[in-house]
Amino acid sequence: MNRFGEMHCSIAQAVGVVAEPWTPLILRDLFLGLRRFDQLSEDLGISRNLLTQRLDRLQAAGVVEKVAYQRRPVRYEYHLTEAGRDIVPALITLMAWGDRWSTPPGGPPALLIHSCGEQFTPTVTCPHCGGPAGADTITMVAGPGAAQGPGTMVLAKPGQ
Amino acid sequence: MNRFGEMHCSIAQAVGVVAEPWTPLILRDLFLGLRRFDQLSEDLGISRNLLTQRLDRLQAAGVVEKVAYQRRPVRYEYHLTEAGRDIVPALITLMAWGDRWSTPPGGPPALLIHSCGEQFTPTVTCPHCGGPAGADTITMVAGPGAAQGPGTMVLAKPGQ
DNA sequence: ATAGTCAGTTGATAAAGTGAACCCTTGATA
DNA sequence: TATCAAGGGTTCACTTTATCAACTGACTAT
């Protein structure tokens, strides 16, 4: 766990696990179906020792699992766990932001197809009313676990 | 622009801008209403030279703008631009993930209230059918701007 | 005159990341 | 029996980033 993981903030928690350099791209590749160390290494161009370290940390965080796919010699591949698959909505939301604000020449490199059959841009919504949830439609308030500490100046009440 | 910004992948684009260490937390604080250099520095505990550099990069990326709020002496504060406010859905999706998978003792540090009046957990959906968009309900396919290069092994067609 | 505020800059030290080469187990080939 | 190749790493020298503390500069308030 790094220093972000110690902050009393769920964004910092998430960032501490999945926003280290390269990690979001490792997760994307695992989602897209790459499984093997050498595939990830080749696709991303990340140095191999760092890939080892990242996969270890993701495994420790319960986001990725290492599975032996053969014996003699033992060889492993990496899969997303449930927690890992659950990060996909955040990844595609980031992807939509990237498409919108750094328009690549020639159009978006990738598109999303929903199980309903439509190509779509993911939208973050409130499950009660179905309306969009964005900077203009939400308010963040202190929750039951609010505490003082780094990164909590706004929400934590003094003296708590 | 760092090496992620050069990849032909919208996730890498977004990561290159908003997933450098500390940056998501800077954006969160700006969304929550912190504006001034010293407030950010104190709240986060980030070193001041790195905060300077991060704000410069965010400004260059068009995510943050620097506004003089007084003359004599000139003093600046930082605001989210439209692109910056548009990253909020991704931030709260990450926050929901953090709440779900690293349950903090005492409950979540922060809660979200939607403009409809309800406290909610953000959901990523397909705008056509309204259904949830997650690892099990989406497919990623090559888009018009697909190209070969680092991080594109799965989607880009060989020979393109 | 002295102290304090704000928004940084400077510089020494420590931590992370890079790139290339090497290692180990094993199956296949010469 | 070499020896080659595949897969999944580890080691090491080097470069880049980050941290921490102190300092600067332009002012205002006392």
PDB file of C-alpha atoms in Angstrom, chain A residues 3-4 7-15 17-22 24-25 28-29 31-34 38-40 42-46 61 63 82-102 104-116 118-147 149-155, chain B residues 3-4 7-15 17-22 24-25 28-29 31-34 38-40 42-46 61 63 82-102 104-116 118-147 149-155:
ATOM      1  CA  ARG A   3       0.530   6.716   0.714  1.00  0.00           C
ATOM      2  CA  PHE A   4      -2.698   7.145  -1.241  1.00  0.00           C
ATOM      3  CA  MET A   7      -5.885   8.480   3.008  1.00  0.00           C
ATOM      4  CA  HIS A   8      -9.480   8.581   4.201  1.00  0.00           C
ATOM      5  CA  CYS A   9     -10.893   9.051   0.753  1.00  0.00           C
ATOM      6  CA  SER A  10     -12.301   6.442  -1.573  1.00  0.00           C
ATOM      7  CA  ILE A  11     -10.873   8.176  -4.603  1.00  0.00           C
ATOM      8  CA  ALA A  12      -7.430   8.019  -3.023  1.00  0.00           C
ATOM      9  CA  GLN A  13      -8.018   4.351  -2.191  1.00  0.00           C
ATOM     10  CA  ALA A  14      -8.900   3.557  -5.768  1.00  0.00           C
ATOM     11  CA  VAL A  15      -6.081   5.691  -7.116  1.00  0.00           C
ATOM     12  CA  VAL A  17      -4.515   0.615  -6.361  1.00  0.00           C
ATOM     13  CA  VAL A  18      -5.368   1.225  -9.990  1.00  0.00           C
ATOM     14  CA  ALA A  19      -3.793   4.545 -10.983  1.00  0.00           C
ATOM     15  CA  GLU A  20      -0.141   3.770 -10.599  1.00  0.00           C
ATOM     16  CA  PRO A  21       1.685   4.351 -13.854  1.00  0.00           C
ATOM     17  CA  TRP A  22       0.851   1.617 -16.417  1.00  0.00           C
ATOM     18  CA  PRO A  24      -4.847   1.200 -16.033  1.00  0.00           C
ATOM     19  CA  LEU A  25      -3.363  -0.018 -19.303  1.00  0.00           C
ATOM     20  CA  ARG A  28      -7.408  -2.644 -20.105  1.00  0.00           C
ATOM     21  CA  ASP A  29      -5.265  -5.313 -21.771  1.00  0.00           C
ATOM     22  CA  PHE A  31     -10.040  -6.952 -20.072  1.00  0.00           C
ATOM     23  CA  LEU A  32      -9.358  -7.154 -23.797  1.00  0.00           C
ATOM     24  CA  GLY A  33      -8.155 -10.689 -23.419  1.00  0.00           C
ATOM     25  CA  LEU A  34      -4.389 -10.586 -23.013  1.00  0.00           C
ATOM     26  CA  ASP A  38       5.111 -11.658 -22.430  1.00  0.00           C
ATOM     27  CA  GLN A  39       2.010 -10.420 -24.237  1.00  0.00           C
ATOM     28  CA  LEU A  40       1.563  -7.596 -21.766  1.00  0.00           C
ATOM     29  CA  GLU A  42       5.244  -6.668 -25.666  1.00  0.00           C
ATOM     30  CA  ASP A  43       1.984  -4.815 -26.106  1.00  0.00           C
ATOM     31  CA  LEU A  44       2.716  -2.073 -23.608  1.00  0.00           C
ATOM     32  CA  GLY A  45       6.478  -1.708 -23.859  1.00  0.00           C
ATOM     33  CA  ILE A  46       6.665  -1.511 -20.067  1.00  0.00           C
ATOM     34  CA  ALA A  61      -5.035  -5.848  -3.977  1.00  0.00           C
ATOM     35  CA  VAL A  63      -7.788  -7.086  -8.637  1.00  0.00           C
ATOM     36  CA  GLU A  82     -14.538  -9.679  -9.805  1.00  0.00           C
ATOM     37  CA  ALA A  83     -13.009  -6.509  -8.361  1.00  0.00           C
ATOM     38  CA  GLY A  84     -10.936  -6.210 -11.508  1.00  0.00           C
ATOM     39  CA  ARG A  85     -13.913  -6.597 -13.818  1.00  0.00           C
ATOM     40  CA  ASP A  86     -15.717  -4.057 -11.679  1.00  0.00           C
ATOM     41  CA  ILE A  87     -13.141  -1.409 -12.562  1.00  0.00           C
ATOM     42  CA  VAL A  88     -14.156  -1.620 -16.234  1.00  0.00           C
ATOM     43  CA  PRO A  89     -16.920   1.016 -15.923  1.00  0.00           C
ATOM     44  CA  ALA A  90     -14.325   3.473 -14.616  1.00  0.00           C
ATOM     45  CA  LEU A  91     -11.978   2.596 -17.475  1.00  0.00           C
ATOM     46  CA  ILE A  92     -14.584   3.138 -20.181  1.00  0.00           C
ATOM     47  CA  THR A  93     -15.648   6.397 -18.564  1.00  0.00           C
ATOM     48  CA  LEU A  94     -12.039   7.534 -18.787  1.00  0.00           C
ATOM     49  CA  MET A  95     -11.932   6.327 -22.364  1.00  0.00           C
ATOM     50  CA  ALA A  96     -14.998   8.381 -23.231  1.00  0.00           C
ATOM     51  CA  TRP A  97     -13.333  11.426 -21.667  1.00  0.00           C
ATOM     52  CA  GLY A  98     -10.188  10.808 -23.696  1.00  0.00           C
ATOM     53  CA  ASP A  99     -12.261  10.520 -26.874  1.00  0.00           C
ATOM     54  CA  ARG A 100     -14.085  13.710 -26.125  1.00  0.00           C
ATOM     55  CA  TRP A 101     -11.198  15.930 -25.065  1.00  0.00           C
ATOM     56  CA  SER A 102      -8.201  14.730 -26.979  1.00  0.00           C
ATOM     57  CA  PRO A 104      -7.521  11.662 -32.109  1.00  0.00           C
ATOM     58  CA  PRO A 105      -7.100  12.329 -35.813  1.00  0.00           C
ATOM     59  CA  GLY A 106      -9.154   9.827 -37.740  1.00  0.00           C
ATOM     60  CA  GLY A 107     -11.684   9.261 -35.004  1.00  0.00           C
ATOM     61  CA  PRO A 108     -11.693   7.164 -31.861  1.00  0.00           C
ATOM     62  CA  PRO A 109      -9.313   4.195 -31.748  1.00  0.00           C
ATOM     63  CA  ALA A 110     -11.953   1.992 -30.148  1.00  0.00           C
ATOM     64  CA  LEU A 111     -15.711   1.793 -29.894  1.00  0.00           C
ATOM     65  CA  LEU A 112     -17.998   0.153 -27.376  1.00  0.00           C
ATOM     66  CA  ILE A 113     -20.916  -2.120 -28.189  1.00  0.00           C
ATOM     67  CA  HIS A 114     -23.457  -2.771 -25.477  1.00  0.00           C
ATOM     68  CA  SER A 115     -25.218  -6.086 -25.011  1.00  0.00           C
ATOM     69  CA  CYS A 116     -28.379  -4.352 -26.269  1.00  0.00           C
ATOM     70  CA  GLU A 118     -25.992  -0.505 -29.881  1.00  0.00           C
ATOM     71  CA  GLN A 119     -22.681   1.257 -30.178  1.00  0.00           C
ATOM     72  CA  PHE A 120     -22.624   3.720 -27.283  1.00  0.00           C
ATOM     73  CA  THR A 121     -20.793   6.302 -25.221  1.00  0.00           C
ATOM     74  CA  PRO A 122     -20.950   5.350 -21.548  1.00  0.00           C
ATOM     75  CA  THR A 123     -22.898   7.689 -19.300  1.00  0.00           C
ATOM     76  CA  VAL A 124     -22.668   7.973 -15.540  1.00  0.00           C
ATOM     77  CA  THR A 125     -26.123   8.172 -14.019  1.00  0.00           C
ATOM     78  CA  CYS A 126     -28.079   8.258 -10.797  1.00  0.00           C
ATOM     79  CA  PRO A 127     -29.867   4.908 -10.476  1.00  0.00           C
ATOM     80  CA  HIS A 128     -32.878   6.532  -8.790  1.00  0.00           C
ATOM     81  CA  CYS A 129     -33.876   9.000 -11.458  1.00  0.00           C
ATOM     82  CA  GLY A 130     -31.711   7.803 -14.342  1.00  0.00           C
ATOM     83  CA  GLY A 131     -30.394  11.303 -14.902  1.00  0.00           C
ATOM     84  CA  PRO A 132     -26.749  12.089 -15.653  1.00  0.00           C
ATOM     85  CA  ALA A 133     -24.380  12.449 -12.710  1.00  0.00           C
ATOM     86  CA  GLY A 134     -21.740  15.075 -13.323  1.00  0.00           C
ATOM     87  CA  ALA A 135     -20.144  18.123 -11.768  1.00  0.00           C
ATOM     88  CA  ASP A 136     -23.323  20.155 -12.190  1.00  0.00           C
ATOM     89  CA  THR A 137     -25.777  17.613 -10.834  1.00  0.00           C
ATOM     90  CA  ILE A 138     -24.078  16.191  -7.760  1.00  0.00           C
ATOM     91  CA  THR A 139     -23.037  17.284  -4.301  1.00  0.00           C
ATOM     92  CA  MET A 140     -20.455  15.488  -2.228  1.00  0.00           C
ATOM     93  CA  VAL A 141     -21.064  15.374   1.502  1.00  0.00           C
ATOM     94  CA  ALA A 142     -19.229  13.806   4.416  1.00  0.00           C
ATOM     95  CA  GLY A 143     -20.176  10.184   4.990  1.00  0.00           C
ATOM     96  CA  PRO A 144     -20.195   8.102   8.186  1.00  0.00           C
ATOM     97  CA  GLY A 145     -16.516   7.220   7.777  1.00  0.00           C
ATOM     98  CA  ALA A 146     -15.350  10.798   7.291  1.00  0.00           C
ATOM     99  CA  ALA A 147     -12.205  11.639   9.210  1.00  0.00           C
ATOM    100  CA  GLY A 149      -6.340  13.639   7.499  1.00  0.00           C
ATOM    101  CA  PRO A 150      -4.565  14.328   4.270  1.00  0.00           C
ATOM    102  CA  GLY A 151      -6.977  15.082   1.524  1.00  0.00           C
ATOM    103  CA  THR A 152     -10.041  15.740   3.631  1.00  0.00           C
ATOM    104  CA  MET A 153      -9.945  19.456   4.277  1.00  0.00           C
ATOM    105  CA  VAL A 154     -13.252  20.160   2.627  1.00  0.00           C
ATOM    106  CA  LEU A 155     -15.487  17.366   3.854  1.00  0.00           C
TER     107      LEU A 155
ATOM    108  CA  ARG B   3       4.573   8.581 -23.219  1.00  0.00           C
ATOM    109  CA  PHE B   4       0.982   7.633 -22.497  1.00  0.00           C
ATOM    110  CA  MET B   7      -0.349   5.956 -27.537  1.00  0.00           C
ATOM    111  CA  HIS B   8      -3.280   5.381 -29.871  1.00  0.00           C
ATOM    112  CA  CYS B   9      -5.695   4.629 -27.091  1.00  0.00           C
ATOM    113  CA  SER B  10      -8.167   6.936 -25.441  1.00  0.00           C
ATOM    114  CA  ILE B  11      -7.617   5.348 -22.063  1.00  0.00           C
ATOM    115  CA  ALA B  12      -3.899   6.031 -22.400  1.00  0.00           C
ATOM    116  CA  GLN B  13      -4.702   9.604 -23.466  1.00  0.00           C
ATOM    117  CA  ALA B  14      -6.829  10.182 -20.415  1.00  0.00           C
ATOM    118  CA  VAL B  15      -4.368   8.430 -18.136  1.00  0.00           C
ATOM    119  CA  VAL B  17      -3.376  13.689 -18.437  1.00  0.00           C
ATOM    120  CA  VAL B  18      -5.306  12.861 -15.301  1.00  0.00           C
ATOM    121  CA  ALA B  19      -3.708   9.798 -13.769  1.00  0.00           C
ATOM    122  CA  GLU B  20      -0.277  11.077 -12.897  1.00  0.00           C
ATOM    123  CA  PRO B  21       0.407  10.684  -9.200  1.00  0.00           C
ATOM    124  CA  TRP B  22      -1.627  13.205  -7.147  1.00  0.00           C
ATOM    125  CA  PRO B  24      -6.874  12.830  -9.454  1.00  0.00           C
ATOM    126  CA  LEU B  25      -6.762  14.164  -5.896  1.00  0.00           C
ATOM    127  CA  ARG B  28     -11.175  16.169  -6.589  1.00  0.00           C
ATOM    128  CA  ASP B  29     -10.128  19.074  -4.365  1.00  0.00           C
ATOM    129  CA  PHE B  31     -14.218  20.049  -7.613  1.00  0.00           C
ATOM    130  CA  LEU B  32     -14.874  20.263  -3.887  1.00  0.00           C
ATOM    131  CA  GLY B  33     -14.138  23.964  -3.914  1.00  0.00           C
ATOM    132  CA  LEU B  34     -10.476  24.385  -3.039  1.00  0.00           C
ATOM    133  CA  ASP B  38      -1.607  26.801  -0.361  1.00  0.00           C
ATOM    134  CA  GLN B  39      -4.926  25.086   0.304  1.00  0.00           C
ATOM    135  CA  LEU B  40      -4.100  22.305  -2.125  1.00  0.00           C
ATOM    136  CA  GLU B  42      -1.865  21.788   2.839  1.00  0.00           C
ATOM    137  CA  ASP B  43      -4.798  19.497   2.165  1.00  0.00           C
ATOM    138  CA  LEU B  44      -2.881  16.954   0.133  1.00  0.00           C
ATOM    139  CA  GLY B  45       0.568  17.099   1.667  1.00  0.00           C
ATOM    140  CA  ILE B  46       2.062  17.055  -1.828  1.00  0.00           C
ATOM    141  CA  ALA B  61      -3.972  20.053 -21.056  1.00  0.00           C
ATOM    142  CA  VAL B  63      -8.287  20.763 -17.629  1.00  0.00           C
ATOM    143  CA  GLU B  82     -15.323  22.342 -18.857  1.00  0.00           C
ATOM    144  CA  ALA B  83     -12.969  19.453 -19.630  1.00  0.00           C
ATOM    145  CA  GLY B  84     -12.063  19.393 -15.954  1.00  0.00           C
ATOM    146  CA  ARG B  85     -15.673  19.281 -14.791  1.00  0.00           C
ATOM    147  CA  ASP B  86     -16.260  16.567 -17.349  1.00  0.00           C
ATOM    148  CA  ILE B  87     -13.786  14.293 -15.576  1.00  0.00           C
ATOM    149  CA  VAL B  88     -16.001  14.255 -12.474  1.00  0.00           C
ATOM    150  CA  PRO B  89     -18.077  11.262 -13.643  1.00  0.00           C
ATOM    151  CA  ALA B  90     -14.872   9.250 -13.917  1.00  0.00           C
ATOM    152  CA  LEU B  91     -13.782  10.385 -10.461  1.00  0.00           C
ATOM    153  CA  ILE B  92     -17.022   9.384  -8.788  1.00  0.00           C
ATOM    154  CA  THR B  93     -17.005   6.056 -10.592  1.00  0.00           C
ATOM    155  CA  LEU B  94     -13.554   5.450  -9.141  1.00  0.00           C
ATOM    156  CA  MET B  95     -14.834   6.567  -5.761  1.00  0.00           C
ATOM    157  CA  ALA B  96     -17.687   4.074  -5.919  1.00  0.00           C
ATOM    158  CA  TRP B  97     -15.190   1.361  -6.747  1.00  0.00           C
ATOM    159  CA  GLY B  98     -13.032   2.370  -3.788  1.00  0.00           C
ATOM    160  CA  ASP B  99     -16.063   2.277  -1.521  1.00  0.00           C
ATOM    161  CA  ARG B 100     -17.047  -1.130  -2.762  1.00  0.00           C
ATOM    162  CA  TRP B 101     -13.693  -2.889  -2.722  1.00  0.00           C
ATOM    163  CA  SER B 102     -11.713  -1.325   0.068  1.00  0.00           C
ATOM    164  CA  PRO B 104     -13.238   1.691   5.044  1.00  0.00           C
ATOM    165  CA  PRO B 105     -14.004   0.969   8.700  1.00  0.00           C
ATOM    166  CA  GLY B 106     -16.927   3.126   9.757  1.00  0.00           C
ATOM    167  CA  GLY B 107     -18.437   3.374   6.307  1.00  0.00           C
ATOM    168  CA  PRO B 108     -17.696   5.519   3.291  1.00  0.00           C
ATOM    169  CA  PRO B 109     -15.861   8.815   3.914  1.00  0.00           C
ATOM    170  CA  ALA B 110     -18.095  10.661   1.470  1.00  0.00           C
ATOM    171  CA  LEU B 111     -21.534  10.324  -0.056  1.00  0.00           C
ATOM    172  CA  LEU B 112     -23.056  11.672  -3.229  1.00  0.00           C
ATOM    173  CA  ILE B 113     -26.363  13.465  -3.492  1.00  0.00           C
ATOM    174  CA  HIS B 114     -27.909  13.798  -6.915  1.00  0.00           C
ATOM    175  CA  SER B 115     -29.875  16.838  -8.022  1.00  0.00           C
ATOM    176  CA  CYS B 116     -32.989  14.648  -7.866  1.00  0.00           C
ATOM    177  CA  GLU B 118     -31.418  11.098  -3.558  1.00  0.00           C
ATOM    178  CA  GLN B 119     -28.179   9.813  -2.125  1.00  0.00           C
ATOM    179  CA  PHE B 120     -26.815   7.471  -4.765  1.00  0.00           C
ATOM    180  CA  THR B 121     -24.053   5.225  -6.040  1.00  0.00           C
ATOM    181  CA  PRO B 122     -23.104   6.245  -9.568  1.00  0.00           C
ATOM    182  CA  THR B 123     -23.808   3.687 -12.279  1.00  0.00           C
ATOM    183  CA  VAL B 124     -22.309   3.544 -15.739  1.00  0.00           C
ATOM    184  CA  THR B 125     -24.975   2.879 -18.316  1.00  0.00           C
ATOM    185  CA  CYS B 126     -25.712   2.603 -21.999  1.00  0.00           C
ATOM    186  CA  PRO B 127     -27.748   5.656 -22.996  1.00  0.00           C
ATOM    187  CA  HIS B 128     -29.740   3.662 -25.550  1.00  0.00           C
ATOM    188  CA  CYS B 129     -31.209   1.011 -23.311  1.00  0.00           C
ATOM    189  CA  GLY B 130     -30.362   2.441 -19.904  1.00  0.00           C
ATOM    190  CA  GLY B 131     -28.806  -0.841 -18.841  1.00  0.00           C
ATOM    191  CA  PRO B 132     -25.558  -1.113 -16.908  1.00  0.00           C
ATOM    192  CA  ALA B 133     -22.308  -1.053 -18.874  1.00  0.00           C
ATOM    193  CA  GLY B 134     -19.679  -3.286 -17.339  1.00  0.00           C
ATOM    194  CA  ALA B 135     -17.228  -6.015 -18.201  1.00  0.00           C
ATOM    195  CA  ASP B 136     -20.042  -8.516 -18.806  1.00  0.00           C
ATOM    196  CA  THR B 137     -22.231  -6.321 -20.971  1.00  0.00           C
ATOM    197  CA  ILE B 138     -19.831  -4.582 -23.333  1.00  0.00           C
ATOM    198  CA  THR B 139     -17.544  -5.429 -26.212  1.00  0.00           C
ATOM    199  CA  MET B 140     -14.695  -3.230 -27.339  1.00  0.00           C
ATOM    200  CA  VAL B 141     -14.025  -3.118 -31.067  1.00  0.00           C
ATOM    201  CA  ALA B 142     -11.550  -1.221 -33.235  1.00  0.00           C
ATOM    202  CA  GLY B 143     -12.772   2.254 -34.197  1.00  0.00           C
ATOM    203  CA  PRO B 144     -12.005   4.372 -37.260  1.00  0.00           C
ATOM    204  CA  GLY B 145      -8.842   5.789 -35.645  1.00  0.00           C
ATOM    205  CA  ALA B 146      -7.402   2.408 -34.703  1.00  0.00           C
ATOM    206  CA  ALA B 147      -3.711   2.091 -35.426  1.00  0.00           C
ATOM    207  CA  GLY B 149       1.491   0.875 -31.803  1.00  0.00           C
ATOM    208  CA  PRO B 150       2.160   0.389 -28.140  1.00  0.00           C
ATOM    209  CA  GLY B 151      -0.909  -0.765 -26.339  1.00  0.00           C
ATOM    210  CA  THR B 152      -2.973  -1.798 -29.325  1.00  0.00           C
ATOM    211  CA  MET B 153      -2.139  -5.445 -29.822  1.00  0.00           C
ATOM    212  CA  VAL B 154      -5.668  -6.662 -29.370  1.00  0.00           C
ATOM    213  CA  LEU B 155      -7.740  -4.197 -31.354  1.00  0.00           C
TER     214      LEU B 155
END
